mmCIF file of C-alpha atoms in Angstrom:
data_model
loop_
_atom_site.group_PDB
_atom_site.id
_atom_site.type_symbol
_atom_site.label_atom_id
_atom_site.label_comp_id
_atom_site.label_asym_id
_atom_site.label_seq_id
_atom_site.Cartn_x
_atom_site.Cartn_y
_atom_site.Cartn_z
ATOM 1 C CA MET A 1 130.542 47.811 58.986
ATOM 2 C CA ARG A 2 128.583 45.570 61.264
ATOM 3 C CA PRO A 3 124.954 45.749 62.521
ATOM 4 C CA LEU A 4 124.866 45.896 66.283
ATOM 5 C CA GLU A 5 123.206 42.354 66.480
ATOM 6 C CA ASP A 6 126.612 41.114 65.210
ATOM 7 C CA VAL A 7 128.510 43.082 67.746
ATOM 8 C CA VAL A 8 126.573 42.262 70.963
ATOM 9 C CA ALA A 9 125.414 38.545 71.996
ATOM 10 C CA LEU A 10 121.943 38.708 74.017
ATOM 11 C CA PRO A 11 120.974 36.092 76.232
ATOM 12 C CA ARG A 12 118.340 33.900 74.585
ATOM 13 C CA ARG A 13 116.812 32.210 77.493
ATOM 14 C CA SER A 14 116.627 35.181 79.927
ATOM 15 C CA PRO A 15 113.371 36.755 80.961
ATOM 16 C CA LEU A 16 114.928 40.095 79.811
ATOM 17 C CA ALA A 17 115.456 38.715 76.323
ATOM 18 C CA GLY A 18 112.317 40.404 74.841
ATOM 19 C CA GLU A 19 113.121 43.855 76.118
ATOM 20 C CA LEU A 20 116.539 43.908 75.442
ATOM 21 C CA GLU A 21 115.762 42.690 71.742
ATOM 22 C CA ARG A 22 113.423 45.789 71.383
ATOM 23 C CA ALA A 23 116.118 48.214 72.440
ATOM 24 C CA LEU A 24 118.831 46.506 70.550
ATOM 25 C CA ALA A 25 116.644 46.662 67.333
ATOM 26 C CA ALA A 26 115.890 50.461 67.977
ATOM 27 C CA ALA A 27 119.793 51.258 68.262
ATOM 28 C CA SER A 28 120.507 49.193 65.182
ATOM 29 C CA ARG A 29 117.871 51.384 63.350
ATOM 30 C CA LEU A 30 120.075 54.368 64.017
ATOM 31 C CA HIS A 31 123.480 52.961 63.631
ATOM 32 C CA GLY A 32 125.971 50.190 63.128
ATOM 33 C CA LEU A 33 129.688 49.882 64.237
ATOM 34 C CA LEU A 34 132.917 49.470 62.512
ATOM 35 C CA SER A 35 134.309 46.470 64.470
ATOM 36 C CA ASP A 36 136.252 43.077 64.106
ATOM 37 C CA LEU A 37 134.914 42.278 67.835
ATOM 38 C CA GLU A 38 133.727 38.892 68.660
ATOM 39 C CA PRO A 39 130.103 39.265 69.984
ATOM 40 C CA VAL A 40 130.146 40.955 73.165
ATOM 41 C CA PRO A 41 128.070 38.821 75.844
ATOM 42 C CA VAL A 42 125.037 40.675 77.426
ATOM 43 C CA ARG A 43 124.736 39.245 81.063
ATOM 44 C CA PRO A 44 121.779 39.684 83.045
ATOM 45 C CA THR A 45 122.416 40.480 86.802
ATOM 46 C CA ALA A 46 120.348 40.942 90.154
ATOM 47 C CA THR A 47 122.324 43.760 91.361
ATOM 48 C CA ILE A 48 120.466 46.592 93.131
ATOM 49 C CA THR A 49 123.082 49.073 93.111
ATOM 50 C CA GLU A 50 123.289 50.018 89.447
ATOM 51 C CA ALA A 51 121.244 49.378 86.302
ATOM 52 C CA GLY A 52 124.068 48.023 84.196
ATOM 53 C CA ALA A 53 127.775 47.949 83.780
ATOM 54 C CA TYR A 54 130.222 47.828 80.891
ATOM 55 C CA ARG A 55 133.327 46.001 81.703
ATOM 56 C CA PHE A 56 136.445 45.997 79.391
ATOM 57 C CA ARG A 57 140.228 45.460 79.875
ATOM 58 C CA ARG A 58 142.384 48.159 78.094
ATOM 59 C CA ARG A 59 140.699 48.331 74.513
ATOM 60 C CA ASP A 60 138.968 44.938 74.609
ATOM 61 C CA PRO A 61 135.383 44.558 75.786
ATOM 62 C CA ILE A 62 134.647 41.849 78.557
ATOM 63 C CA ASP A 63 130.731 41.935 78.585
ATOM 64 C CA VAL A 64 127.786 44.242 79.126
ATOM 65 C CA ARG A 65 125.881 43.640 82.485
ATOM 66 C CA VAL A 66 122.175 44.631 82.707
ATOM 67 C CA SER A 67 120.198 44.377 85.943
ATOM 68 C CA ARG A 68 116.557 42.721 85.985
ATOM 69 C CA VAL A 69 116.024 44.569 89.157
ATOM 70 C CA GLY A 70 114.459 48.067 89.172
ATOM 71 C CA GLY A 71 112.668 48.226 85.908
ATOM 72 C CA ARG A 72 114.859 50.082 84.002
ATOM 73 C CA VAL A 73 116.166 47.174 81.765
ATOM 74 C CA ALA A 74 116.151 48.944 78.060
ATOM 75 C CA LEU A 75 117.279 52.219 79.575
ATOM 76 C CA GLY A 76 120.295 50.325 81.511
ATOM 77 C CA PHE A 77 121.202 48.253 78.559
ATOM 78 C CA LEU A 78 121.274 51.347 76.055
ATOM 79 C CA HIS A 79 123.374 53.254 78.594
ATOM 80 C CA GLU A 80 125.963 50.431 78.522
ATOM 81 C CA LEU A 81 125.511 50.306 74.667
ATOM 82 C CA GLY A 82 126.689 53.886 74.666
ATOM 83 C CA HIS A 83 129.728 53.149 76.598
ATOM 84 C CA LEU A 84 130.673 50.231 74.308
ATOM 85 C CA LEU A 85 130.223 52.348 71.123
ATOM 86 C CA ASP A 86 132.353 55.299 72.811
ATOM 87 C CA HIS A 87 135.024 53.046 73.843
ATOM 88 C CA GLN A 88 135.363 51.265 70.608
ATOM 89 C CA VAL A 89 135.267 54.415 68.433
ATOM 90 C CA TYR A 90 138.353 55.647 70.142
ATOM 91 C CA TYR A 91 140.527 54.728 73.480
ATOM 92 C CA GLU A 92 143.588 56.721 74.290
ATOM 93 C CA ARG A 93 145.656 54.072 76.526
ATOM 94 C CA LYS A 94 147.672 56.822 78.153
ATOM 95 C CA THR A 95 145.253 59.068 79.189
ATOM 96 C CA ARG A 96 142.292 56.491 79.210
ATOM 97 C CA SER A 97 140.264 59.100 77.079
ATOM 98 C CA TRP A 98 137.272 57.829 75.098
ATOM 99 C CA ALA A 99 135.493 59.326 72.056
ATOM 100 C CA SER A 100 133.057 61.253 73.735
ATOM 101 C CA ALA A 101 135.650 63.616 75.559
ATOM 102 C CA VAL A 102 138.117 64.113 72.607
ATOM 103 C CA HIS A 103 137.018 62.609 69.233
ATOM 104 C CA LEU A 104 136.377 65.799 66.734
ATOM 105 C CA ALA A 105 133.076 63.935 65.792
ATOM 106 C CA PHE A 106 131.882 64.222 69.046
ATOM 107 C CA ALA A 107 132.597 68.233 69.423
ATOM 108 C CA PRO A 108 129.134 69.695 68.625
ATOM 109 C CA TRP A 109 127.605 67.141 70.850
ATOM 110 C CA ARG A 110 129.889 68.249 73.790
ATOM 111 C CA THR A 111 128.762 71.992 73.230
ATOM 112 C CA ALA A 112 124.947 70.832 72.939
ATOM 113 C CA ALA A 113 125.092 68.693 76.355
ATOM 114 C CA ALA A 114 126.847 71.348 78.025
ATOM 115 C CA SER A 115 123.759 73.229 77.903
ATOM 116 C CA LEU A 116 121.788 70.183 79.707
ATOM 117 C CA GLU A 117 120.701 70.802 83.169
ATOM 118 C CA ARG A 118 123.086 68.934 85.774
ATOM 119 C CA ARG A 119 120.850 66.552 87.801
ATOM 120 C CA PRO A 120 122.664 65.704 90.982
ATOM 121 C CA LEU A 121 122.492 61.849 92.043
ATOM 122 C CA PRO A 122 122.554 61.050 95.831
ATOM 123 C CA GLY A 123 126.062 60.729 96.843
ATOM 124 C CA GLY A 124 129.235 62.780 97.622
ATOM 125 C CA ARG A 125 131.282 64.946 95.088
ATOM 126 C CA GLY A 126 133.364 62.174 93.612
ATOM 127 C CA ARG A 127 129.972 60.464 92.465
ATOM 128 C CA GLN A 128 128.717 63.836 91.041
ATOM 129 C CA ARG A 129 132.290 64.410 89.210
ATOM 130 C CA TYR A 130 131.815 60.945 87.823
ATOM 131 C CA PHE A 131 128.036 61.500 86.802
ATOM 132 C CA GLN A 132 129.112 64.566 84.868
ATOM 133 C CA SER A 133 132.053 63.106 83.031
ATOM 134 C CA PRO A 134 131.829 63.243 79.469
ATOM 135 C CA HIS A 135 131.599 59.242 79.035
ATOM 136 C CA GLU A 136 128.785 59.070 81.545
ATOM 137 C CA VAL A 137 126.764 62.223 79.867
ATOM 138 C CA TRP A 138 127.176 60.639 76.305
ATOM 139 C CA ALA A 139 125.976 57.268 77.490
ATOM 140 C CA ARG A 140 122.641 58.958 79.229
ATOM 141 C CA CYS A 141 122.340 61.078 76.086
ATOM 142 C CA TYR A 142 122.860 57.876 73.699
ATOM 143 C CA ALA A 143 120.109 55.913 75.612
ATOM 144 C CA GLN A 144 117.706 58.940 75.675
ATOM 145 C CA THR A 145 118.153 59.424 72.224
ATOM 146 C CA ILE A 146 117.744 55.573 71.106
ATOM 147 C CA LEU A 147 114.263 55.648 73.197
ATOM 148 C CA LEU A 148 113.198 58.719 71.751
ATOM 149 C CA ARG A 149 113.849 57.806 68.041
ATOM 150 C CA SER A 150 112.787 54.452 68.671
ATOM 151 C CA ASP A 151 109.211 54.190 66.623
ATOM 152 C CA ASP A 152 108.734 51.650 69.333
ATOM 153 C CA SER A 153 105.543 52.782 71.405
ATOM 154 C CA THR A 154 106.603 50.223 74.410
ATOM 155 C CA LEU A 155 110.061 52.132 74.354
ATOM 156 C CA GLN A 156 108.701 55.667 73.950
ATOM 157 C CA ALA A 157 106.228 54.974 76.612
ATOM 158 C CA GLN A 158 108.905 53.845 79.157
ATOM 159 C CA LEU A 159 110.825 57.396 78.349
ATOM 160 C CA LEU A 160 107.736 59.529 78.809
ATOM 161 C CA LYS A 161 107.170 57.743 82.182
ATOM 162 C CA LEU A 162 110.835 58.407 83.113
ATOM 163 C CA GLN A 163 110.382 62.055 82.230
ATOM 164 C CA ALA A 164 106.854 62.261 84.239
ATOM 165 C CA ASP A 165 108.616 60.782 87.376
ATOM 166 C CA ASP A 166 111.521 63.559 86.821
ATOM 167 C CA ASP A 167 113.846 60.662 86.791
ATOM 168 C CA VAL A 168 117.683 62.088 86.962
ATOM 169 C CA HIS A 169 118.864 59.836 84.536
ATOM 170 C CA VAL A 170 116.962 61.490 81.801
ATOM 171 C CA TRP A 171 116.028 65.045 80.750
ATOM 172 C CA ALA A 172 112.887 66.946 79.778
ATOM 173 C CA ALA A 173 111.740 66.588 76.062
ATOM 174 C CA GLU A 174 112.124 70.203 75.121
ATOM 175 C CA GLN A 175 115.267 70.541 76.669
ATOM 176 C CA PHE A 176 116.708 67.411 75.032
ATOM 177 C CA GLU A 177 115.689 67.562 71.672
ATOM 178 C CA PRO A 178 118.711 69.762 70.359
ATOM 179 C CA VAL A 179 121.092 67.158 72.161
ATOM 180 C CA ALA A 180 119.317 64.158 70.601
ATOM 181 C CA ARG A 181 119.873 65.706 67.085
ATOM 182 C CA GLU A 182 123.409 66.198 67.912
ATOM 183 C CA VAL A 183 123.721 62.662 69.097
ATOM 184 C CA GLU A 184 122.456 61.412 65.750
ATOM 185 C CA ARG A 185 124.799 63.570 64.071
ATOM 186 C CA VAL A 186 127.785 61.669 65.728
ATOM 187 C CA PHE A 187 126.649 58.540 64.025
ATOM 188 C CA GLU A 188 126.734 60.251 60.791
ATOM 189 C CA ARG A 189 130.161 61.943 60.971
ATOM 190 C CA LEU A 190 131.523 58.514 62.049
ATOM 191 C CA GLY A 191 130.274 56.893 58.959
ATOM 192 C CA LEU A 192 128.045 54.460 61.105
ATOM 193 C CA THR A 193 124.511 55.293 59.700
ATOM 194 C CA GLN A 194 122.952 54.926 56.341
ATOM 195 C CA LEU A 195 120.253 57.961 57.269
ATOM 196 C CA ALA A 196 120.425 60.865 55.397
ATOM 197 C CA LEU A 197 120.355 63.333 58.340
ATOM 198 C CA PRO A 198 120.052 67.062 57.531
ATOM 199 C CA LEU A 199 123.348 68.569 58.992
ATOM 200 C CA ALA A 200 122.989 72.076 60.081
ATOM 201 C CA ALA A 201 125.286 74.510 57.931
#
């Protein structure tokens, strides 16, 4: 069991360092990761087509990329951190399934997430299918839960602004709260948290 600060290596000299550290600290307060990985590098980019990317080869992570363009550094980083967690908890080589799609610990979350509004992105049917895939919905739920539970006024303000702007990458607070609880319970079921979360009977 390792703290997230030991699992990813943040860039120290980047202008993004402060915001990335805040986001990582918020995630680390909720969970760690069972892993023998070398620290996965986090690399800032200037891409305008995506807020971030998680790159991997089979079971092994390559890096986490975060764009400094677009004003979504914390959200983009946490989204990709959610992918890293999902991929490292379980990866089935033959079907390329990740934990969010098939792992028993995620089953109640999958049920709760199915009730969330399907928010379309610009693009064709293939893009919509990808955006609604379990690992993409998990990453969005993960990122929003970390911001929501962060106890960091700066991060929480970012979430409130995204919700006020009706950003398609987040859900309304009242709709999302039951799903946030299920995200937290995933950490509990996986043994990744020391928090005493009240699990529903």
